[in-house]
Amino acid sequence: MASRTITRRVRGIPTSDGAGVKLTRVIGQPMLDSLDPFLLLDEFGSDSATDYIAGFPDHPHRGFETVTYMLDGRMRHRDNHGNSGLLESGSVQWMTAGRGIVHSEMPEQEHGLMRGFQLWVNLAAKDKMTDPRYQDIAPEKIPTAEPASGVKVRVVAGEAFGVRGPVDGIAIEPVYLDIALEPGAQLTVPLPEGHSAFAYVFEGDAAHVGADVLGLRELGVLSKGGAVELAVPVDAKAARVLLVAGRPLNESVARYGPFVMNTPEQIVQAMQDYQSGRF
Ligand code: FE2
């Protein structure tokens, strides 16, 4: 099988969202507007409560999915349909907003480390107005594969090394892996042909991706075909890499804040529906 190479590298930009939560935007910023079907990737991480305590009070979403992967901390979500849940360290929430929800995502801690990712995944035109759906997955429901010496792979979505992740029924057939590599470890990760894919180093100093080296907090967009070869040299620090892939939609995108549709008219409709309480 051919190996994927890095076609583009991007560093996130510091920004804030919600009621002033500090975060790093890696996808969904001028250097990388989107990576079909992925619309946004935010990394948040701080042990200073002032960076996160204001949280994300009530806000709408329509036309896509938000995937929150909590590494450390506790976040409470509540929506206008009566759903609520607690995201704890190591858990994931795959939320399909579909035709619309209004929700809040608020820290349920006043000190200590809060760290994680939020990824936005686009929905195909035919699925944009689907019923909202939540998959709240507790940490112990996320299986770990140990396919090579010094390698641990948490399989959040998709299949890797004979282990199937708990997220199901997602049209873009996502692969979402949290890969920990000890010094000297190496690994070949097969990915579905034609899927868009990226790797993001979030612990350690760097990780080798094929013939390239990806630094800490650097995202590498991967070429379309084949497997990904990851490695950490024996004299380097252990590293952790987020490896995510999804089938591209190849559809027009009209985007305005928390609304992601196919046409400007649908965006206007989304704003009217939100303002008149039809979410
Ligand atoms: Fe949200």
Coordinates of N, CA and C in Angstrom, one line a residue, residues 15-228:
T15 N -7.2 32.4 19.4 CA -8.5 33.1 19.3 C -9.3 32.9 20.5
S16 N -10.5 33.5 20.5 CA -11.4 33.1 21.6 C -12.8 33.0 21.0
D17 N -13.6 32.2 21.7 CA -15.0 32.0 21.2 C -15.9 31.8 22.4
G18 N -17.2 31.6 22.2 CA -18.1 31.5 23.3 C -18.1 32.8 24.0
A19 N -18.1 32.8 25.4 CA -18.1 34.0 26.2 C -16.7 34.4 26.5
G20 N -15.7 34.0 25.7 CA -14.3 34.4 25.9 C -13.4 33.3 26.3
V21 N -13.7 32.1 25.8 CA -12.8 31.0 26.1 C -11.6 31.1 25.1
K22 N -10.4 31.0 25.7 CA -9.2 31.0 24.9 C -9.0 29.7 24.2
L23 N -8.7 29.7 22.9 CA -8.4 28.5 22.2 C -7.5 28.7 21.0
T24 N -7.1 27.6 20.4 CA -6.2 27.7 19.2 C -7.1 27.1 18.1
R25 N -7.2 27.9 17.0 CA -8.0 27.4 15.9 C -7.1 26.9 14.8
V26 N -7.2 25.6 14.5 CA -6.2 25.0 13.6 C -6.9 24.8 12.2
I27 N -8.1 24.4 12.1 CA -8.9 24.4 10.9 C -10.0 25.4 11.0
G28 N -10.3 26.1 10.0 CA -11.3 27.2 10.0 C -10.7 28.5 10.3
Q29 N -9.5 28.7 9.7 CA -8.8 30.0 9.9 C -8.1 30.3 8.5
P30 N -7.6 31.5 8.3 CA -7.1 31.9 7.0 C -6.1 30.9 6.4
M31 N -5.2 30.3 7.2 CA -4.2 29.3 6.6 C -4.8 28.0 6.2
L32 N -5.9 27.7 6.8 CA -6.6 26.4 6.4 C -8.1 26.6 6.6
D33 N -8.8 27.1 5.6 CA -10.2 27.5 5.8 C -11.1 26.2 6.1
S34 N -10.8 25.1 5.4 CA -11.5 23.9 5.7 C -10.7 22.7 5.1
L35 N -11.1 21.5 5.4 CA -10.5 20.3 4.8 C -11.6 19.4 4.6
D36 N -12.4 19.5 3.6 CA -13.6 18.8 3.3 C -13.5 17.3 3.7
P37 N -14.3 16.8 4.6 CA -15.6 17.4 5.2 C -15.4 18.1 6.6
F38 N -14.2 18.4 6.9 CA -13.9 19.1 8.2 C -13.9 20.6 8.1
L39 N -14.7 21.3 8.9 CA -14.9 22.7 8.8 C -14.1 23.5 9.8
L40 N -13.8 22.9 10.9 CA -13.1 23.6 12.0 C -12.5 22.6 13.0
L41 N -11.3 22.9 13.5 CA -10.7 22.2 14.6 C -10.1 23.2 15.6
D42 N -10.7 23.1 16.8 CA -10.2 24.0 17.9 C -9.5 23.1 18.9
E43 N -8.3 23.5 19.4 CA -7.7 22.9 20.6 C -7.9 23.9 21.7
F44 N -8.3 23.4 22.9 CA -8.4 24.2 24.1 C -7.5 23.5 25.1
G45 N -6.9 24.3 25.9 CA -6.0 23.7 27.0 C -5.5 24.8 27.9
S46 N -5.9 24.8 29.1 CA -5.4 25.8 30.1 C -5.7 25.3 31.5
D47 N -4.8 25.6 32.4 CA -5.1 25.3 33.8 C -5.4 26.6 34.6
S48 N -5.6 27.7 33.8 CA -6.0 28.9 34.3 C -7.5 29.1 34.1
A49 N -8.3 29.1 35.1 CA -9.8 29.1 35.0 C -10.3 30.3 34.2
T50 N -9.6 31.4 34.3 CA -10.0 32.6 33.5 C -10.0 32.4 32.0
D51 N -9.3 31.4 31.6 CA -9.2 31.1 30.1 C -10.5 30.4 29.7
Y52 N -11.2 29.7 30.6 CA -12.3 28.8 30.1 C -13.6 29.0 30.9
I53 N -13.5 29.7 32.1 CA -14.7 29.6 33.0 C -16.0 30.2 32.4
A54 N -15.8 31.1 31.5 CA -17.1 31.7 30.9 C -17.8 30.8 30.0
G55 N -17.1 29.8 29.5 CA -17.7 28.7 28.7 C -18.4 29.2 27.4
F56 N -19.3 28.4 27.0 CA -20.0 28.6 25.7 C -21.5 28.7 26.0
P57 N -22.0 29.8 26.4 CA -23.5 29.9 26.8 C -24.3 29.7 25.5
D58 N -25.6 29.7 25.7 CA -26.5 29.3 24.6 C -26.2 29.8 23.2
H59 N -26.0 28.9 22.3 CA -25.7 29.3 20.9 C -26.3 28.2 20.0
P60 N -26.6 28.5 18.7 CA -27.3 27.5 17.8 C -26.2 26.8 16.9
H61 N -26.7 25.7 16.3 CA -25.9 25.1 15.3 C -27.0 24.5 14.3
R62 N -26.7 24.6 13.0 CA -27.5 23.9 12.0 C -26.6 23.4 10.8
G63 N -26.8 22.2 10.4 CA -26.2 21.7 9.1 C -24.9 21.0 9.2
F64 N -24.5 20.7 10.4 CA -23.2 20.0 10.6 C -23.2 19.3 11.9
E65 N -22.0 18.7 12.3 CA -21.8 18.0 13.5 C -20.7 18.6 14.3
T66 N -20.8 18.6 15.6 CA -19.7 19.0 16.5 C -19.2 17.7 17.2
V67 N -17.9 17.6 17.3 CA -17.3 16.4 18.0 C -16.3 17.0 19.0
T68 N -16.7 16.8 20.3 CA -15.9 17.3 21.4 C -15.2 16.1 22.1
Y69 N -13.9 16.2 22.1 CA -13.1 15.1 22.7 C -12.4 15.8 23.9
M70 N -12.8 15.4 25.1 CA -12.3 16.0 26.3 C -11.0 15.2 26.7
L71 N -9.9 15.8 26.9 CA -8.7 15.1 27.4 C -8.7 15.3 28.9
D72 N -8.9 16.5 29.4 CA -8.9 16.7 30.8 C -10.0 17.7 31.1
G73 N -10.7 17.5 32.2 CA -11.7 18.5 32.6 C -13.1 17.9 32.5
R74 N -14.1 18.8 32.9 CA -15.5 18.4 32.9 C -16.3 19.5 32.3
M75 N -17.2 19.2 31.3 CA -18.0 20.1 30.6 C -19.4 19.6 30.6
R76 N -20.3 20.5 30.9 CA -21.8 20.2 30.9 C -22.4 20.7 29.7
H77 N -23.2 19.9 28.9 CA -23.9 20.5 27.8 C -25.4 20.3 28.1
R78 N -26.2 21.3 27.6 CA -27.6 21.3 27.7 C -28.2 21.9 26.4
D79 N -29.3 21.3 25.9 CA -29.9 21.9 24.7 C -31.3 22.2 24.9
N80 N -31.9 22.9 23.9 CA -33.3 23.4 24.0 C -34.3 22.2 23.7
H81 N -33.8 21.0 23.5 CA -34.7 19.9 23.4 C -34.8 19.0 24.7
G82 N -34.1 19.5 25.7 CA -34.1 18.8 27.0 C -33.0 17.8 27.2
N83 N -32.1 17.8 26.2 CA -30.9 16.9 26.4 C -29.9 17.5 27.2
S84 N -29.2 16.7 28.1 CA -28.1 17.2 28.8 C -27.1 16.1 29.1
G85 N -25.9 16.4 29.3 CA -24.9 15.4 29.6 C -23.6 16.0 30.1
L86 N -22.8 15.2 30.7 CA -21.5 15.6 31.3 C -20.4 15.0 30.5
L87 N -19.5 15.8 30.0 CA -18.3 15.3 29.3 C -17.2 15.3 30.3
E88 N -16.7 14.1 30.6 CA -15.6 14.0 31.5 C -14.3 13.7 30.8
S89 N -13.2 13.7 31.5 CA -11.9 13.5 30.9 C -11.9 12.1 30.2
G90 N -11.5 12.2 28.9 CA -11.4 11.0 28.1 C -12.6 10.6 27.4
S91 N -13.7 11.4 27.5 CA -15.0 11.1 26.9 C -15.1 11.8 25.5
V92 N -16.0 11.4 24.7 CA -16.3 12.1 23.5 C -17.8 12.3 23.3
Q93 N -18.1 13.5 22.7 CA -19.5 13.7 22.3 C -19.5 13.9 20.8
W94 N -20.3 13.1 20.1 CA -20.5 13.3 18.6 C -21.9 13.8 18.5
M95 N -22.1 15.1 18.3 CA -23.4 15.7 18.2 C -23.7 16.1 16.8
T96 N -24.8 15.5 16.3 CA -25.3 15.8 15.0 C -26.4 16.9 15.1
A97 N -26.0 18.2 14.8 CA -27.0 19.3 15.0 C -28.2 19.1 14.0
G98 N -27.9 18.6 12.8 CA -29.0 18.5 11.8 C -29.7 19.8 11.6
R99 N -31.1 19.8 11.7 CA -31.9 21.0 11.4 C -31.8 22.0 12.4
G100 N -31.2 21.7 13.6 CA -31.0 22.8 14.5 C -31.1 22.5 16.0
I101 N -30.2 22.9 16.8 CA -30.3 22.9 18.2 C -29.8 24.2 18.7
V102 N -30.1 24.5 20.0 CA -29.5 25.7 20.7 C -29.0 25.0 22.0
H103 N -27.7 25.2 22.2 CA -27.2 24.5 23.4 C -26.1 25.4 24.0
S104 N -25.8 24.9 25.3 CA -24.7 25.6 26.0 C -23.6 24.5 26.3
E105 N -22.4 24.9 26.4 CA -21.3 24.0 26.8 C -20.5 24.7 27.8
M106 N -20.7 24.3 29.1 CA -20.2 25.1 30.2 C -19.2 24.2 31.1
P107 N -18.1 24.8 31.5 CA -17.2 24.0 32.3 C -17.9 23.7 33.7
E108 N -17.7 22.5 34.1 CA -18.2 22.1 35.5 C -17.0 21.9 36.4
Q109 N -16.2 22.9 36.4 CA -15.1 23.0 37.3 C -14.6 24.4 37.4
E110 N -14.1 24.8 38.5 CA -13.7 26.2 38.7 C -12.2 26.4 38.8
H111 N -11.5 25.2 38.8 CA -10.0 25.3 38.7 C -9.5 24.0 38.1
G112 N -8.2 24.0 37.9 CA -7.6 22.8 37.3 C -7.6 22.8 35.8
L113 N -7.0 21.8 35.2 CA -6.8 21.8 33.8 C -8.0 21.4 33.0
M114 N -8.3 22.2 31.9 CA -9.3 21.8 30.9 C -8.6 21.7 29.6
R115 N -8.8 20.6 28.9 CA -8.0 20.4 27.7 C -8.8 19.5 26.8
G116 N -8.8 19.8 25.5 CA -9.5 18.9 24.5 C -9.5 19.5 23.2
F117 N -10.4 18.9 22.3 CA -10.6 19.4 21.0 C -12.0 19.5 20.6
Q118 N -12.4 20.4 19.8 CA -13.7 20.4 19.1 C -13.4 20.4 17.6
L119 N -14.1 19.4 16.9 CA -14.0 19.3 15.5 C -15.4 19.5 14.9
W120 N -15.5 20.2 13.8 CA -16.8 20.4 13.1 C -16.7 19.5 11.8
V121 N -17.8 18.7 11.7 CA -17.8 17.8 10.5 C -19.1 18.2 9.7
N122 N -18.9 18.4 8.4 CA -20.0 18.8 7.6 C -21.0 17.7 7.4
L123 N -22.2 18.0 7.1 CA -23.2 17.1 6.7 C -23.5 17.3 5.2
A124 N -23.8 16.2 4.5 CA -24.2 16.2 3.1 C -25.5 17.0 3.0
A125 N -25.8 17.6 1.9 CA -27.0 18.3 1.6 C -28.3 17.5 2.1
K126 N -28.3 16.2 1.8 CA -29.5 15.4 2.1 C -29.6 15.2 3.6
D127 N -28.6 15.4 4.4 CA -28.6 15.1 5.8 C -28.7 16.4 6.7
K128 N -28.6 17.6 6.0 CA -28.5 18.8 6.8 C -29.7 19.1 7.7
M129 N -30.9 18.6 7.3 CA -32.1 18.9 8.0 C -32.6 17.7 8.8
T130 N -31.7 16.8 9.1 CA -32.0 15.5 9.8 C -32.3 15.9 11.3
D131 N -32.9 15.0 12.0 CA -33.2 15.2 13.4 C -31.8 15.3 14.2
P132 N -31.8 16.1 15.2 CA -30.5 16.2 16.0 C -30.3 14.8 16.7
R133 N -29.0 14.5 16.9 CA -28.7 13.2 17.5 C -27.4 13.4 18.3
Y134 N -27.4 12.8 19.5 CA -26.2 12.8 20.4 C -25.6 11.4 20.5
Q135 N -24.3 11.4 20.4 CA -23.6 10.2 20.9 C -22.7 10.6 22.0
D136 N -23.0 10.4 23.2 CA -22.2 10.8 24.4 C -21.5 9.5 24.8
I137 N -20.2 9.5 24.7 CA -19.5 8.2 24.9 C -18.5 8.4 26.1
A138 N -18.7 7.5 27.1 CA -17.9 7.6 28.3 C -16.5 7.0 28.0
P139 N -15.5 7.5 28.8 CA -14.1 7.1 28.6 C -13.9 5.6 28.4
E140 N -14.6 4.8 29.3 CA -14.3 3.4 29.3 C -15.0 2.7 28.1
K141 N -15.8 3.4 27.3 CA -16.4 2.8 26.1 C -15.5 3.0 24.9
I142 N -14.4 3.8 25.1 CA -13.5 4.0 23.9 C -12.4 2.9 24.0
P143 N -12.3 2.0 23.1 CA -11.4 0.9 23.2 C -10.0 1.4 22.8
T144 N -9.0 0.7 23.3 CA -7.6 1.0 23.0 C -6.9 -0.2 22.3
A145 N -6.3 0.0 21.2 CA -5.5 -1.0 20.5 C -4.1 -0.8 20.8
E146 N -3.3 -1.9 20.9 CA -1.9 -1.9 21.1 C -1.2 -2.7 20.0
P147 N -1.2 -2.1 18.8 CA -0.7 -2.9 17.6 C 0.8 -3.0 17.5
A148 N 1.6 -2.3 18.3 CA 3.0 -2.4 18.2 C 3.6 -2.0 19.5
S149 N 4.8 -2.4 19.7 CA 5.5 -2.0 21.0 C 5.6 -0.5 21.2
G150 N 5.1 0.0 22.4 CA 5.2 1.4 22.7 C 4.1 2.2 22.0
V151 N 3.1 1.6 21.5 CA 2.0 2.3 20.8 C 0.7 2.0 21.5
K152 N -0.1 3.0 21.8 CA -1.5 2.9 22.2 C -2.4 3.7 21.4
V153 N -3.4 3.1 20.8 CA -4.3 3.8 20.0 C -5.7 3.8 20.5
R154 N -6.3 5.0 21.0 CA -7.7 5.0 21.4 C -8.5 5.2 20.1
V155 N -9.4 4.3 19.9 CA -10.2 4.3 18.7 C -11.6 4.9 19.0
V156 N -11.7 6.2 18.7 CA -12.9 6.9 19.0 C -14.0 6.6 17.9
A157 N -13.6 6.6 16.6 CA -14.5 6.4 15.5 C -13.7 5.6 14.4
G158 N -14.4 4.8 13.7 CA -13.8 4.0 12.6 C -13.2 2.8 13.2
E159 N -12.4 2.1 12.3 CA -11.8 0.9 12.7 C -10.3 0.9 12.5
A160 N -9.5 0.4 13.5 CA -8.1 0.4 13.4 C -7.6 -0.8 14.1
F161 N -6.7 -1.6 13.4 CA -6.1 -2.7 14.1 C -7.1 -3.7 14.7
G162 N -8.2 -3.9 14.0 CA -9.2 -4.9 14.4 C -10.0 -4.4 15.5
V163 N -9.9 -3.1 15.9 CA -10.7 -2.5 17.0 C -11.7 -1.5 16.4
R164 N -12.9 -1.6 16.8 CA -13.9 -0.7 16.2 C -14.3 0.4 17.2
G165 N -14.3 1.6 16.9 CA -14.7 2.7 17.8 C -16.2 2.8 18.0
P166 N -16.7 3.4 19.1 CA -18.1 3.3 19.4 C -19.0 4.3 18.6
V167 N -18.4 5.3 18.0 CA -19.3 6.2 17.2 C -19.8 5.5 16.0
D168 N -21.2 5.6 15.8 CA -21.7 4.8 14.7 C -22.7 5.7 13.8
G169 N -22.9 5.2 12.6 CA -24.0 5.9 11.8 C -23.6 7.2 11.3
I170 N -22.3 7.5 11.1 CA -21.9 8.8 10.6 C -21.6 8.7 9.1
A171 N -22.3 9.5 8.3 CA -22.2 9.3 6.8 C -20.8 9.5 6.2
I172 N -20.0 10.3 6.8 CA -18.6 10.5 6.2 C -17.7 9.4 6.6
E173 N -18.2 8.3 7.3 CA -17.3 7.2 7.7 C -16.0 7.6 8.3
P174 N -16.1 8.4 9.5 CA -14.9 8.9 10.1 C -14.0 7.9 10.7
V175 N -12.7 8.3 10.7 CA -11.7 7.6 11.5 C -11.2 8.6 12.4
Y176 N -11.2 8.4 13.8 CA -10.8 9.4 14.7 C -10.0 8.6 15.8
L177 N -8.6 8.8 15.7 CA -7.7 8.1 16.5 C -6.8 9.0 17.4
D178 N -6.6 8.6 18.6 CA -5.7 9.3 19.5 C -4.6 8.3 19.7
I179 N -3.4 8.7 19.2 CA -2.3 7.7 19.1 C -1.1 8.2 20.0
A180 N -0.8 7.4 21.0 CA 0.3 7.7 21.8 C 1.5 6.8 21.4
L181 N 2.7 7.5 21.2 CA 3.9 6.8 20.8 C 5.0 7.0 21.7
E182 N 5.6 5.9 22.3 CA 6.8 6.0 23.1 C 8.0 6.2 22.3
P183 N 9.1 6.7 22.9 CA 10.3 6.9 22.1 C 10.7 5.5 21.4
G184 N 11.0 5.6 20.2 CA 11.4 4.4 19.4 C 10.3 3.6 18.8
A185 N 9.0 4.1 19.0 CA 7.9 3.4 18.5 C 7.6 3.8 17.0
Q186 N 7.1 2.8 16.3 CA 6.6 3.1 14.9 C 5.4 2.3 14.6
L187 N 4.7 2.9 13.6 CA 3.3 2.3 13.4 C 2.9 2.7 12.0
T188 N 2.2 1.8 11.3 CA 1.6 2.1 10.0 C 0.1 2.0 10.2
V189 N -0.6 3.1 9.9 CA -2.0 3.2 10.1 C -2.7 3.2 8.7
P190 N -3.4 2.1 8.4 CA -4.2 2.2 7.1 C -5.4 3.1 7.3
L191 N -5.7 3.9 6.2 CA -6.9 4.7 6.2 C -7.7 4.5 4.9
P192 N -9.0 4.7 5.0 CA -9.8 4.4 3.8 C -9.3 5.2 2.6
E193 N -9.3 4.6 1.4 CA -8.9 5.3 0.2 C -9.8 6.5 -0.1
G194 N -9.2 7.6 -0.5 CA -10.1 8.7 -0.9 C -10.5 9.6 0.3
H195 N -10.3 9.2 1.5 CA -10.7 10.0 2.6 C -9.7 11.2 2.8
S196 N -10.2 12.3 3.1 CA -9.3 13.4 3.5 C -8.8 13.1 4.9
A197 N -7.6 13.5 5.2 CA -7.0 13.1 6.5 C -6.0 14.2 7.0
F198 N -5.9 14.3 8.3 CA -4.9 15.1 8.9 C -4.3 14.5 10.1
A199 N -3.1 14.9 10.5 CA -2.4 14.5 11.7 C -2.1 15.7 12.5
Y200 N -2.3 15.7 13.8 CA -2.0 16.9 14.6 C -1.2 16.4 15.9
V201 N 0.0 16.9 16.1 CA 0.8 16.5 17.2 C 0.4 17.4 18.4
F202 N -0.1 16.7 19.5 CA -0.5 17.6 20.7 C 0.2 17.3 22.0
E203 N 1.2 16.3 21.9 CA 2.1 16.1 23.1 C 3.4 15.7 22.5
G204 N 4.5 16.0 23.3 CA 5.8 15.7 22.9 C 6.4 16.8 22.2
D205 N 7.5 16.6 21.4 CA 8.2 17.6 20.7 C 7.8 17.5 19.2
A206 N 7.7 16.3 18.7 CA 7.5 16.1 17.3 C 7.1 14.7 17.0
A207 N 6.6 14.4 15.8 CA 6.4 13.0 15.4 C 6.8 12.9 13.9
H208 N 7.4 11.8 13.5 CA 7.6 11.6 12.1 C 6.4 11.1 11.4
V209 N 6.1 11.7 10.3 CA 4.9 11.3 9.4 C 5.5 11.0 8.1
G210 N 5.6 9.7 7.7 CA 6.4 9.3 6.5 C 7.8 9.9 6.6
A211 N 8.2 10.6 5.6 CA 9.6 11.2 5.5 C 9.7 12.5 6.2
D212 N 8.6 13.1 6.7 CA 8.5 14.4 7.2 C 8.5 14.4 8.8
V213 N 8.8 15.5 9.3 CA 8.6 15.7 10.8 C 7.6 16.7 11.1
L214 N 6.6 16.4 11.9 CA 5.6 17.3 12.3 C 5.9 17.8 13.7
G215 N 6.0 19.1 13.9 CA 6.3 19.6 15.3 C 5.1 19.7 16.2
L216 N 5.3 19.9 17.4 CA 4.2 20.1 18.4 C 3.3 21.2 17.9
R217 N 2.0 20.9 18.0 CA 0.9 21.9 17.6 C 1.0 22.2 16.2
E218 N 1.5 21.3 15.4 CA 1.5 21.5 13.9 C 0.5 20.4 13.3
L219 N -0.3 20.9 12.4 CA -1.2 20.0 11.7 C -0.6 19.7 10.3
G220 N -0.6 18.5 9.9 CA -0.2 18.1 8.6 C -1.4 17.5 7.8
V221 N -1.7 18.2 6.7 CA -2.8 17.7 5.8 C -2.1 16.5 5.0
L222 N -2.8 15.4 4.9 CA -2.2 14.2 4.3 C -2.7 14.0 2.9
S223 N -1.8 13.5 2.0 CA -2.2 13.2 0.7 C -3.3 12.1 0.7
K224 N -4.1 12.0 -0.5 CA -5.3 11.2 -0.4 C -5.2 9.7 -0.3
G225 N -4.2 9.0 -0.9 CA -4.3 7.6 -0.9 C -3.3 6.9 0.1
G226 N -3.7 5.7 0.6 CA -2.8 4.9 1.3 C -2.8 5.0 2.8
A227 N -1.7 4.4 3.4 CA -1.6 4.4 4.9 C -0.7 5.5 5.4
V228 N -0.7 5.7 6.7 CA 0.2 6.7 7.3 C 1.2 6.1 8.1

